[in-house]
Amino acid sequence: MLIKILTYISGFVRVSVTGRFVERFLNICMNRNIKVWDIKKRGSDLLHLNLTPNGFKSIPPVAYKSKTKVRIISRHGLPFVLHKHKKRKAFFIGGIVFALLIGVVTSFVWVVDVEGNEKVSAGEIMQSLEKHGLKAGSFRYGHDIADLQNRMMLEIKELSWIWVDIKGTRAIVEVKEKTPVPEIVDKNMPCNIVASADGLITEINATYGQRMVNVGDVVRKGDLLISGISNTKYDGIHYLHSLGEVKARTWHTKTTDYPLKKVDFLKTGKKISKNTINFFGFRVKLYLDGTTPYEYHEEETVVHKLHIGKNLVLPLFFERQIFYELQKEETALDVPSALKLAEAKLYGELDKELSEGSVTVNKTCKIMHEGSEHITVKAEYECIEDIGATVVITKE
């Protein structure tokens, strides 16, 4: 490929050689160090071959000595193209400058994409990459990818795997986060099981340890359910690792004030756009007035990246901020409608607070106070759940 490029830059001519002594023509060229290539024999007295421009100038004495005729078939290469369009030199010079500029620009990383992260923020990963030399605007060559990956693994403990791949002007960073390791319970460590919430005991299974409550007992948060201390007449005091399950009927409540009016923001159909050009990290605003003429609005940002193919992203971004006008509308609510909306809100909040394995057996929502502008609503869940929590025993 390099030879072809250099040959195109220097130029060459394709010629035909006719005569009874075409082999002698080739021998004389070789003896005089005249470079010929891509030789094709078209008959007993006809050859097609390539010559450099300087080599072609040395051909007349060779043709005379070998009693052959040389004729140009075609001309190839940059010198002939420039000669043909010599009145358009500025156009070709501009093209060459543009090609060189593209070559320089594509020698840098302009976009860094992070994929696969959920708990670890992309900002934290980008900050670590930048610390170790990989960021938007950095030279794409010379990075020790293996060393970079090892350093990031040591720095961000939540990652179990990382892969960095630089394609064109785009750096793709794929990560995999560690799966939380289940807490290992030391069964030799003495502990009690206590109540994690208030409740009415409905079931108790003490696998190991001394049961301290019975079905039907009412307990408060922190009360002892299964004891890890055994004190017998014959063996004395022993410290045990209590194990068991204690289920209880529990109640979870939420209260809120809900207004007797509903506020909605609707699009009117009017919008304005503000455009910005980001060139090599410098933002150039294409507008003068930075204010928004709407009292209420919704904003949307659209970024167009200039790229050649998928991975050759150029450092020229067009950013458009679109502002949509919103109209505020207030609708009066009757008490039943407000109660229904408040109920949905409170039930959603309570669902998020329930522990894993909790079973809701009953739920209620009622008005505690009714005013002229709002109502006070209380929601309650009645559940069956395991309220046992392990607490290490300190012998002191």
mmCIF file of C-alpha atoms in Angstrom:
data_model
loop_
_atom_site.group_PDB
_atom_site.id
_atom_site.type_symbol
_atom_site.label_atom_id
_atom_site.label_comp_id
_atom_site.label_asym_id
_atom_site.label_seq_id
_atom_site.Cartn_x
_atom_site.Cartn_y
_atom_site.Cartn_z
ATOM 1 C CA MET A 1 0.000 0.000 0.000
ATOM 2 C CA LEU A 2 2.829 2.421 0.890
ATOM 3 C CA ILE A 3 4.584 1.694 -2.435
ATOM 4 C CA LYS A 4 1.339 2.367 -4.318
ATOM 5 C CA ILE A 5 0.866 5.683 -2.494
ATOM 6 C CA LEU A 6 4.448 6.793 -3.215
ATOM 7 C CA THR A 7 4.117 5.726 -6.845
ATOM 8 C CA TYR A 8 0.912 7.734 -7.203
ATOM 9 C CA ILE A 9 2.579 10.814 -5.674
ATOM 10 C CA SER A 10 5.579 10.614 -8.040
ATOM 11 C CA GLY A 11 3.452 9.579 -11.064
ATOM 12 C CA PHE A 12 4.046 7.026 -13.837
ATOM 13 C CA VAL A 13 3.200 6.393 -17.514
ATOM 14 C CA ARG A 14 1.867 3.254 -19.155
ATOM 15 C CA VAL A 15 3.562 2.636 -22.525
ATOM 16 C CA SER A 16 3.491 0.122 -25.386
ATOM 17 C CA VAL A 17 6.745 -1.184 -26.890
ATOM 18 C CA THR A 18 6.584 -2.676 -30.419
ATOM 19 C CA GLY A 19 9.319 -4.257 -32.536
ATOM 20 C CA ARG A 20 11.140 -7.477 -33.251
ATOM 21 C CA PHE A 21 13.597 -6.967 -30.386
ATOM 22 C CA VAL A 22 11.384 -6.107 -27.390
ATOM 23 C CA GLU A 23 13.449 -8.446 -25.155
ATOM 24 C CA ARG A 24 16.568 -6.444 -26.069
ATOM 25 C CA PHE A 25 14.669 -3.280 -25.074
ATOM 26 C CA LEU A 26 14.106 -4.728 -21.573
ATOM 27 C CA ASN A 27 17.742 -5.842 -21.251
ATOM 28 C CA ILE A 28 19.057 -2.366 -22.120
ATOM 29 C CA CYS A 29 16.629 -0.800 -19.573
ATOM 30 C CA MET A 30 17.940 -3.122 -16.873
ATOM 31 C CA ASN A 31 21.591 -2.378 -17.759
ATOM 32 C CA ARG A 32 20.922 1.376 -17.598
ATOM 33 C CA ASN A 33 18.937 1.095 -14.304
ATOM 34 C CA ILE A 34 15.750 2.337 -15.906
ATOM 35 C CA LYS A 35 12.932 1.108 -13.658
ATOM 36 C CA VAL A 36 10.136 -0.797 -15.445
ATOM 37 C CA TRP A 37 7.293 -2.784 -13.827
ATOM 38 C CA ASP A 38 3.945 -4.418 -14.462
ATOM 39 C CA ILE A 39 5.210 -5.867 -17.762
ATOM 40 C CA LYS A 40 2.510 -7.563 -19.872
ATOM 41 C CA LYS A 41 3.335 -9.405 -23.115
ATOM 42 C CA ARG A 42 0.585 -8.826 -25.685
ATOM 43 C CA GLY A 43 2.242 -10.731 -28.552
ATOM 44 C CA SER A 44 5.637 -11.725 -29.929
ATOM 45 C CA ASP A 45 6.503 -8.111 -30.772
ATOM 46 C CA LEU A 46 4.339 -6.105 -28.295
ATOM 47 C CA LEU A 47 4.838 -5.246 -24.608
ATOM 48 C CA HIS A 48 2.905 -3.032 -22.168
ATOM 49 C CA LEU A 49 4.790 -1.704 -19.153
ATOM 50 C CA ASN A 50 5.062 1.167 -16.661
ATOM 51 C CA LEU A 51 7.806 3.789 -16.493
ATOM 52 C CA THR A 52 8.564 6.662 -14.148
ATOM 53 C CA PRO A 53 8.501 10.168 -15.718
ATOM 54 C CA ASN A 54 12.312 10.371 -15.495
ATOM 55 C CA GLY A 55 12.657 6.866 -16.905
ATOM 56 C CA PHE A 56 10.465 7.781 -19.856
ATOM 57 C CA LYS A 57 12.795 10.686 -20.673
ATOM 58 C CA SER A 58 15.695 8.207 -20.968
ATOM 59 C CA ILE A 59 13.824 5.879 -23.337
ATOM 60 C CA PRO A 60 14.529 7.408 -26.825
ATOM 61 C CA PRO A 61 18.183 6.145 -27.016
ATOM 62 C CA VAL A 62 17.049 2.712 -25.777
ATOM 63 C CA ALA A 63 14.272 2.510 -28.378
ATOM 64 C CA TYR A 64 16.714 3.558 -31.145
ATOM 65 C CA LYS A 65 19.295 0.968 -30.111
ATOM 66 C CA SER A 66 16.748 -1.867 -29.832
ATOM 67 C CA LYS A 67 14.936 -0.830 -33.041
ATOM 68 C CA THR A 68 11.580 -0.542 -31.204
ATOM 69 C CA LYS A 69 8.822 2.055 -31.032
ATOM 70 C CA VAL A 70 7.522 3.389 -27.693
ATOM 71 C CA ARG A 71 4.092 5.008 -27.417
ATOM 72 C CA ILE A 72 2.304 6.392 -24.347
ATOM 73 C CA ILE A 73 -0.971 4.634 -23.538
ATOM 74 C CA SER A 74 -1.939 6.546 -20.395
ATOM 75 C CA ARG A 75 -0.593 8.825 -17.677
ATOM 76 C CA HIS A 76 -1.227 8.257 -13.943
ATOM 77 C CA GLY A 77 -0.424 9.979 -10.673
ATOM 78 C CA LEU A 78 -0.590 13.308 -8.868
ATOM 79 C CA PRO A 79 1.797 15.307 -11.168
ATOM 80 C CA PHE A 80 -0.403 14.624 -14.199
ATOM 81 C CA VAL A 81 -3.611 15.411 -12.306
ATOM 82 C CA LEU A 82 -2.142 18.728 -11.134
ATOM 83 C CA HIS A 83 -0.944 19.548 -14.659
ATOM 84 C CA LYS A 84 -4.372 18.799 -16.069
ATOM 85 C CA HIS A 85 -6.031 21.094 -13.528
ATOM 86 C CA LYS A 86 -3.207 23.601 -13.142
ATOM 87 C CA LYS A 87 -5.721 26.449 -13.109
ATOM 88 C CA ARG A 88 -7.283 24.932 -9.982
ATOM 89 C CA LYS A 89 -4.174 24.751 -7.823
ATOM 90 C CA ALA A 90 -5.880 26.496 -4.923
ATOM 91 C CA PHE A 91 -8.569 23.804 -4.898
ATOM 92 C CA PHE A 92 -6.006 20.999 -4.728
ATOM 93 C CA ILE A 93 -3.896 22.763 -2.115
ATOM 94 C CA GLY A 94 -7.050 23.244 -0.027
ATOM 95 C CA GLY A 95 -7.860 19.559 -0.419
ATOM 96 C CA ILE A 96 -4.381 18.552 0.709
ATOM 97 C CA VAL A 97 -4.564 20.906 3.719
ATOM 98 C CA PHE A 98 -7.995 19.514 4.606
ATOM 99 C CA ALA A 99 -6.712 15.939 4.377
ATOM 100 C CA LEU A 100 -3.761 16.807 6.623
ATOM 101 C CA LEU A 101 -6.114 18.507 9.094
ATOM 102 C CA ILE A 102 -8.353 15.440 9.183
ATOM 103 C CA GLY A 103 -5.262 13.292 9.797
ATOM 104 C CA VAL A 104 -4.228 15.460 12.748
ATOM 105 C CA VAL A 105 -7.728 15.692 14.235
ATOM 106 C CA THR A 106 -8.269 11.929 14.038
ATOM 107 C CA SER A 107 -5.087 11.349 16.038
ATOM 108 C CA PHE A 108 -6.925 12.315 19.231
ATOM 109 C CA VAL A 109 -9.711 10.819 21.342
ATOM 110 C CA TRP A 110 -12.773 13.070 21.261
ATOM 111 C CA VAL A 111 -15.487 10.889 22.768
ATOM 112 C CA VAL A 112 -15.310 8.536 25.785
ATOM 113 C CA ASP A 113 -18.330 6.219 26.201
ATOM 114 C CA VAL A 114 -18.839 4.220 29.417
ATOM 115 C CA GLU A 115 -21.012 1.106 29.201
ATOM 116 C CA GLY A 116 -22.210 -1.523 31.674
ATOM 117 C CA ASN A 117 -22.193 0.591 34.858
ATOM 118 C CA GLU A 118 -25.232 0.783 37.141
ATOM 119 C CA LYS A 119 -24.135 1.599 40.698
ATOM 120 C CA VAL A 120 -20.778 3.220 39.905
ATOM 121 C CA SER A 121 -21.418 6.575 38.233
ATOM 122 C CA ALA A 122 -20.035 7.317 34.775
ATOM 123 C CA GLY A 123 -18.546 10.503 36.234
ATOM 124 C CA GLU A 124 -16.437 8.549 38.727
ATOM 125 C CA ILE A 125 -15.161 6.231 35.978
ATOM 126 C CA MET A 126 -14.407 9.199 33.676
ATOM 127 C CA GLN A 127 -12.545 10.951 36.496
ATOM 128 C CA SER A 128 -10.366 7.872 37.042
ATOM 129 C CA LEU A 129 -9.693 7.575 33.285
ATOM 130 C CA GLU A 130 -8.681 11.232 33.123
ATOM 131 C CA LYS A 131 -6.384 10.770 36.118
ATOM 132 C CA HIS A 132 -4.544 8.038 34.201
ATOM 133 C CA GLY A 133 -4.286 10.007 30.940
ATOM 134 C CA LEU A 134 -7.333 8.993 28.896
ATOM 135 C CA LYS A 135 -9.858 11.772 28.290
ATOM 136 C CA ALA A 136 -11.535 13.707 25.499
ATOM 137 C CA GLY A 137 -8.757 15.594 23.698
ATOM 138 C CA SER A 138 -5.919 13.224 24.665
ATOM 139 C CA PHE A 139 -3.590 11.684 22.040
ATOM 140 C CA ARG A 140 -5.024 8.328 20.991
ATOM 141 C CA TYR A 141 -1.658 6.608 20.608
ATOM 142 C CA GLY A 142 0.793 5.532 23.291
ATOM 143 C CA HIS A 143 -1.710 4.445 25.956
ATOM 144 C CA ASP A 144 -0.711 1.354 27.940
ATOM 145 C CA ILE A 145 -4.210 -0.137 28.006
ATOM 146 C CA ALA A 146 -3.316 -3.100 30.240
ATOM 147 C CA ASP A 147 -1.703 -0.821 32.837
ATOM 148 C CA LEU A 148 -4.646 1.597 32.654
ATOM 149 C CA GLN A 149 -7.137 -1.228 33.276
ATOM 150 C CA ASN A 150 -5.134 -2.593 36.221
ATOM 151 C CA ARG A 151 -4.844 0.835 37.861
ATOM 152 C CA MET A 152 -8.576 1.488 37.519
ATOM 153 C CA MET A 153 -9.418 -1.921 39.005
ATOM 154 C CA LEU A 154 -7.286 -1.070 42.042
ATOM 155 C CA GLU A 155 -8.768 2.412 42.333
ATOM 156 C CA ILE A 156 -12.489 1.583 41.912
ATOM 157 C CA LYS A 157 -13.167 -1.324 44.268
ATOM 158 C CA GLU A 158 -16.747 -1.823 43.022
ATOM 159 C CA LEU A 159 -15.546 -3.010 39.589
ATOM 160 C CA SER A 160 -14.834 -6.674 38.883
ATOM 161 C CA TRP A 161 -13.844 -6.233 35.226
ATOM 162 C CA ILE A 162 -12.965 -3.387 32.863
ATOM 163 C CA TRP A 163 -12.071 -3.251 29.179
ATOM 164 C CA VAL A 164 -10.839 -0.173 27.296
ATOM 165 C CA ASP A 165 -10.898 -0.142 23.498
ATOM 166 C CA ILE A 166 -9.907 2.867 21.363
ATOM 167 C CA LYS A 167 -11.564 2.806 17.949
ATOM 168 C CA GLY A 168 -10.899 5.801 15.733
ATOM 169 C CA THR A 169 -11.494 8.912 17.829
ATOM 170 C CA ARG A 170 -13.833 7.049 20.200
ATOM 171 C CA ALA A 171 -12.792 5.305 23.418
ATOM 172 C CA ILE A 172 -15.215 2.594 24.524
ATOM 173 C CA VAL A 173 -14.978 1.654 28.212
ATOM 174 C CA GLU A 174 -16.916 -1.468 29.208
ATOM 175 C CA VAL A 175 -17.193 -2.318 32.905
ATOM 176 C CA LYS A 176 -18.761 -5.015 35.055
ATOM 177 C CA GLU A 177 -19.595 -4.346 38.667
ATOM 178 C CA LYS A 178 -19.003 -6.722 41.553
ATOM 179 C CA THR A 179 -21.919 -8.754 42.863
ATOM 180 C CA PRO A 180 -22.324 -8.035 46.590
ATOM 181 C CA VAL A 181 -20.961 -10.938 48.618
ATOM 182 C CA PRO A 182 -23.547 -12.298 51.085
ATOM 183 C CA GLU A 183 -22.631 -11.561 54.664
ATOM 184 C CA ILE A 184 -21.039 -14.622 56.232
ATOM 185 C CA VAL A 185 -22.529 -15.315 59.639
ATOM 186 C CA ASP A 186 -20.092 -16.663 62.197
ATOM 187 C CA LYS A 187 -22.104 -19.364 63.933
ATOM 188 C CA ASN A 188 -19.614 -19.435 66.771
ATOM 189 C CA MET A 189 -20.409 -15.837 67.691
ATOM 190 C CA PRO A 190 -23.039 -15.627 70.470
ATOM 191 C CA CYS A 191 -26.060 -13.513 69.602
ATOM 192 C CA ASN A 192 -29.689 -12.775 70.461
ATOM 193 C CA ILE A 193 -32.642 -12.314 68.149
ATOM 194 C CA VAL A 194 -34.586 -9.125 68.945
ATOM 195 C CA ALA A 195 -37.616 -7.405 67.416
ATOM 196 C CA SER A 196 -36.857 -5.024 64.537
ATOM 197 C CA ALA A 197 -40.351 -3.477 64.797
ATOM 198 C CA ASP A 198 -43.447 -3.334 66.982
ATOM 199 C CA GLY A 199 -45.883 -6.189 66.381
ATOM 200 C CA LEU A 200 -48.152 -9.015 67.483
ATOM 201 C CA ILE A 201 -46.403 -12.420 67.410
ATOM 202 C CA THR A 202 -48.160 -14.861 65.053
ATOM 203 C CA GLU A 203 -45.486 -17.562 64.673
ATOM 204 C CA ILE A 204 -42.162 -18.366 66.328
ATOM 205 C CA ASN A 205 -39.658 -21.090 65.435
ATOM 206 C CA ALA A 206 -36.561 -21.142 67.660
ATOM 207 C CA THR A 207 -34.061 -23.412 65.888
ATOM 208 C CA TYR A 208 -31.260 -22.651 68.346
ATOM 209 C CA GLY A 209 -31.514 -20.613 71.531
ATOM 210 C CA GLN A 210 -34.145 -20.032 74.209
ATOM 211 C CA ARG A 211 -37.565 -18.729 73.149
ATOM 212 C CA MET A 212 -38.570 -15.676 75.201
ATOM 213 C CA VAL A 213 -42.030 -14.853 73.742
ATOM 214 C CA ASN A 214 -45.124 -16.765 72.725
ATOM 215 C CA VAL A 215 -47.707 -16.513 69.946
ATOM 216 C CA GLY A 216 -50.148 -13.713 70.790
ATOM 217 C CA ASP A 217 -47.602 -11.588 72.680
ATOM 218 C CA VAL A 218 -47.293 -7.909 71.822
ATOM 219 C CA VAL A 219 -43.650 -6.814 71.429
ATOM 220 C CA ARG A 220 -41.908 -3.494 70.966
ATOM 221 C CA LYS A 221 -38.924 -2.770 68.775
ATOM 222 C CA GLY A 222 -35.782 -4.027 70.541
ATOM 223 C CA ASP A 223 -37.539 -6.626 72.744
ATOM 224 C CA LEU A 224 -35.731 -9.955 73.187
ATOM 225 C CA LEU A 225 -37.365 -12.750 71.140
ATOM 226 C CA ILE A 226 -34.857 -15.618 71.194
ATOM 227 C CA SER A 227 -32.045 -15.528 73.753
ATOM 228 C CA GLY A 228 -28.539 -16.729 73.081
ATOM 229 C CA ILE A 229 -27.747 -17.100 76.807
ATOM 230 C CA SER A 230 -28.443 -20.488 78.368
ATOM 231 C CA ASN A 231 -28.316 -20.773 82.161
ATOM 232 C CA THR A 232 -29.082 -24.208 83.545
ATOM 233 C CA LYS A 233 -28.738 -25.693 86.996
ATOM 234 C CA TYR A 234 -26.280 -28.309 85.824
ATOM 235 C CA ASP A 235 -24.287 -26.660 83.010
ATOM 236 C CA GLY A 236 -24.225 -23.045 84.182
ATOM 237 C CA ILE A 237 -24.136 -20.147 81.703
ATOM 238 C CA HIS A 238 -23.536 -20.854 78.001
ATOM 239 C CA TYR A 239 -23.480 -18.355 75.132
ATOM 240 C CA LEU A 240 -25.159 -19.531 71.940
ATOM 241 C CA HIS A 241 -25.648 -18.297 68.381
ATOM 242 C CA SER A 242 -29.427 -17.951 68.259
ATOM 243 C CA LEU A 243 -31.217 -19.067 65.097
ATOM 244 C CA GLY A 244 -34.906 -18.887 64.295
ATOM 245 C CA GLU A 245 -37.782 -17.127 62.594
ATOM 246 C CA VAL A 246 -40.262 -14.872 64.352
ATOM 247 C CA LYS A 247 -43.266 -13.675 62.350
ATOM 248 C CA ALA A 248 -45.537 -10.928 63.602
ATOM 249 C CA ARG A 249 -48.466 -8.823 62.536
ATOM 250 C CA THR A 250 -47.156 -5.296 61.943
ATOM 251 C CA TRP A 251 -48.649 -1.945 60.981
ATOM 252 C CA HIS A 252 -47.059 0.684 58.698
ATOM 253 C CA THR A 253 -48.620 4.134 58.385
ATOM 254 C CA LYS A 254 -48.119 7.244 56.252
ATOM 255 C CA THR A 255 -49.836 10.635 56.490
ATOM 256 C CA THR A 256 -49.959 13.502 53.989
ATOM 257 C CA ASP A 257 -51.774 16.773 53.273
ATOM 258 C CA TYR A 258 -53.255 16.704 49.773
ATOM 259 C CA PRO A 259 -54.556 19.878 48.031
ATOM 260 C CA LEU A 260 -58.109 20.116 46.733
ATOM 261 C CA LYS A 261 -56.887 21.209 43.333
ATOM 262 C CA LYS A 262 -54.889 19.533 40.578
ATOM 263 C CA VAL A 263 -52.145 21.442 38.753
ATOM 264 C CA ASP A 264 -51.174 20.424 35.192
ATOM 265 C CA PHE A 265 -48.682 21.961 32.760
ATOM 266 C CA LEU A 266 -49.690 21.514 29.112
ATOM 267 C CA LYS A 267 -47.724 22.342 25.947
ATOM 268 C CA THR A 268 -49.143 25.251 23.971
ATOM 269 C CA GLY A 269 -47.327 24.365 20.734
ATOM 270 C CA LYS A 270 -44.949 27.334 20.905
ATOM 271 C CA LYS A 271 -41.216 26.741 21.127
ATOM 272 C CA ILE A 272 -37.873 28.468 20.613
ATOM 273 C CA SER A 273 -34.419 27.033 19.913
ATOM 274 C CA LYS A 274 -30.978 28.196 20.988
ATOM 275 C CA ASN A 275 -28.028 26.720 19.084
ATOM 276 C CA THR A 276 -24.441 26.288 20.233
ATOM 277 C CA ILE A 277 -21.331 25.022 18.435
ATOM 278 C CA ASN A 278 -18.794 23.074 20.479
ATOM 279 C CA PHE A 279 -15.442 23.114 18.665
ATOM 280 C CA PHE A 280 -12.426 21.493 20.367
ATOM 281 C CA GLY A 281 -14.169 22.001 23.723
ATOM 282 C CA PHE A 282 -14.920 25.700 23.127
ATOM 283 C CA ARG A 283 -18.618 26.609 23.166
ATOM 284 C CA VAL A 284 -19.734 29.299 20.731
ATOM 285 C CA LYS A 285 -23.284 30.555 21.281
ATOM 286 C CA LEU A 286 -25.230 31.357 18.131
ATOM 287 C CA TYR A 287 -27.736 33.557 19.976
ATOM 288 C CA LEU A 288 -27.632 36.858 21.827
ATOM 289 C CA ASP A 289 -30.529 36.681 24.274
ATOM 290 C CA GLY A 290 -29.946 33.984 26.894
ATOM 291 C CA THR A 291 -33.317 34.395 28.614
ATOM 292 C CA THR A 292 -36.422 32.275 28.038
ATOM 293 C CA PRO A 293 -39.589 34.223 27.142
ATOM 294 C CA TYR A 294 -41.912 31.665 28.759
ATOM 295 C CA GLU A 295 -42.975 31.729 32.410
ATOM 296 C CA TYR A 296 -43.333 27.934 32.397
ATOM 297 C CA HIS A 297 -41.381 25.788 29.999
ATOM 298 C CA GLU A 298 -39.990 22.344 29.330
ATOM 299 C CA GLU A 299 -36.424 21.995 28.036
ATOM 300 C CA GLU A 300 -34.974 19.450 25.614
ATOM 301 C CA THR A 301 -31.335 19.251 24.474
ATOM 302 C CA VAL A 302 -30.370 17.615 21.170
ATOM 303 C CA VAL A 303 -26.682 17.061 20.341
ATOM 304 C CA HIS A 304 -25.509 16.310 16.793
ATOM 305 C CA LYS A 305 -21.949 14.982 16.572
ATOM 306 C CA LEU A 306 -20.013 15.352 13.335
ATOM 307 C CA HIS A 307 -18.596 11.926 12.528
ATOM 308 C CA ILE A 308 -17.332 9.784 9.682
ATOM 309 C CA GLY A 309 -18.690 6.316 10.286
ATOM 310 C CA LYS A 310 -19.433 5.012 13.783
ATOM 311 C CA ASN A 311 -16.059 5.419 15.461
ATOM 312 C CA LEU A 312 -14.507 8.441 13.713
ATOM 313 C CA VAL A 313 -16.099 11.263 15.711
ATOM 314 C CA LEU A 314 -14.784 14.771 14.987
ATOM 315 C CA PRO A 315 -14.442 17.468 17.693
ATOM 316 C CA LEU A 316 -17.346 19.489 16.302
ATOM 317 C CA PHE A 317 -20.699 19.224 18.077
ATOM 318 C CA PHE A 318 -23.908 21.082 17.272
ATOM 319 C CA GLU A 319 -26.055 21.508 20.374
ATOM 320 C CA ARG A 320 -29.673 22.642 20.182
ATOM 321 C CA GLN A 321 -31.681 23.617 23.253
ATOM 322 C CA ILE A 322 -35.410 23.570 22.603
ATOM 323 C CA PHE A 323 -37.748 25.359 25.014
ATOM 324 C CA TYR A 324 -41.444 24.393 24.851
ATOM 325 C CA GLU A 325 -43.964 26.809 26.336
ATOM 326 C CA LEU A 326 -46.202 25.319 29.037
ATOM 327 C CA GLN A 327 -49.531 26.633 30.217
ATOM 328 C CA LYS A 328 -50.459 26.151 33.871
ATOM 329 C CA GLU A 329 -53.937 24.779 34.426
ATOM 330 C CA GLU A 330 -55.561 24.317 37.845
ATOM 331 C CA THR A 331 -58.545 22.013 38.269
ATOM 332 C CA ALA A 332 -60.647 21.939 41.420
ATOM 333 C CA LEU A 333 -60.956 18.504 43.009
ATOM 334 C CA ASP A 334 -63.796 17.166 45.064
ATOM 335 C CA VAL A 335 -62.928 15.280 48.247
ATOM 336 C CA PRO A 336 -63.379 11.728 46.804
ATOM 337 C CA SER A 337 -61.089 12.519 43.850
ATOM 338 C CA ALA A 338 -58.432 14.043 46.131
ATOM 339 C CA LEU A 339 -58.675 11.029 48.451
ATOM 340 C CA LYS A 340 -58.123 8.653 45.514
ATOM 341 C CA LEU A 341 -55.010 10.534 44.349
ATOM 342 C CA ALA A 342 -53.613 10.764 47.898
ATOM 343 C CA GLU A 343 -54.254 7.039 48.399
ATOM 344 C CA ALA A 344 -52.234 6.144 45.272
ATOM 345 C CA LYS A 345 -49.358 8.354 46.452
ATOM 346 C CA LEU A 346 -49.241 6.945 50.008
ATOM 347 C CA TYR A 347 -49.620 3.318 48.906
ATOM 348 C CA GLY A 348 -46.697 3.767 46.516
ATOM 349 C CA GLU A 349 -44.500 5.153 49.315
ATOM 350 C CA LEU A 350 -45.463 2.324 51.706
ATOM 351 C CA ASP A 351 -44.722 -0.337 49.057
ATOM 352 C CA LYS A 352 -41.135 0.929 48.847
ATOM 353 C CA GLU A 353 -40.643 0.688 52.618
ATOM 354 C CA LEU A 354 -41.770 -2.930 53.096
ATOM 355 C CA SER A 355 -39.114 -5.546 53.810
ATOM 356 C CA GLU A 356 -38.479 -8.467 51.478
ATOM 357 C CA GLY A 357 -40.890 -11.317 52.159
ATOM 358 C CA SER A 358 -43.459 -9.065 53.826
ATOM 359 C CA VAL A 359 -47.091 -10.001 53.054
ATOM 360 C CA THR A 360 -49.782 -7.300 53.150
ATOM 361 C CA VAL A 361 -53.015 -8.700 54.580
ATOM 362 C CA ASN A 362 -54.987 -5.456 54.785
ATOM 363 C CA LYS A 363 -54.669 -1.813 53.810
ATOM 364 C CA THR A 364 -56.808 1.214 54.573
ATOM 365 C CA CYS A 365 -56.823 4.894 53.681
ATOM 366 C CA LYS A 366 -59.009 7.471 55.416
ATOM 367 C CA ILE A 367 -59.397 11.206 55.843
ATOM 368 C CA MET A 368 -58.178 12.513 59.195
ATOM 369 C CA HIS A 369 -59.013 16.175 58.581
ATOM 370 C CA GLU A 370 -60.933 18.020 55.876
ATOM 371 C CA GLY A 371 -60.139 21.688 55.227
ATOM 372 C CA SER A 372 -61.142 24.254 52.629
ATOM 373 C CA GLU A 373 -57.893 23.945 50.642
ATOM 374 C CA HIS A 374 -56.593 20.479 51.505
ATOM 375 C CA ILE A 375 -57.380 17.209 53.236
ATOM 376 C CA THR A 376 -55.191 15.233 55.659
ATOM 377 C CA VAL A 377 -55.060 11.563 54.683
ATOM 378 C CA LYS A 378 -53.668 8.581 56.598
ATOM 379 C CA ALA A 379 -52.838 5.244 54.917
ATOM 380 C CA GLU A 380 -52.093 2.049 56.856
ATOM 381 C CA TYR A 381 -50.754 -1.364 55.849
ATOM 382 C CA GLU A 382 -51.321 -4.426 58.019
ATOM 383 C CA CYS A 383 -48.626 -6.997 57.242
ATOM 384 C CA ILE A 384 -47.202 -10.343 58.291
ATOM 385 C CA GLU A 385 -43.404 -10.246 58.286
ATOM 386 C CA ASP A 386 -40.314 -11.659 59.924
ATOM 387 C CA ILE A 387 -39.270 -9.131 62.592
ATOM 388 C CA GLY A 388 -36.278 -11.076 63.971
ATOM 389 C CA ALA A 389 -32.963 -9.206 63.918
ATOM 390 C CA THR A 390 -29.612 -10.650 65.018
ATOM 391 C CA VAL A 391 -27.716 -8.754 67.728
ATOM 392 C CA VAL A 392 -24.257 -9.847 68.922
ATOM 393 C CA ILE A 393 -24.009 -10.539 72.637
ATOM 394 C CA THR A 394 -21.340 -8.591 74.533
ATOM 395 C CA LYS A 395 -20.413 -10.559 77.651
ATOM 396 C CA GLU A 396 -19.631 -7.421 79.635
#
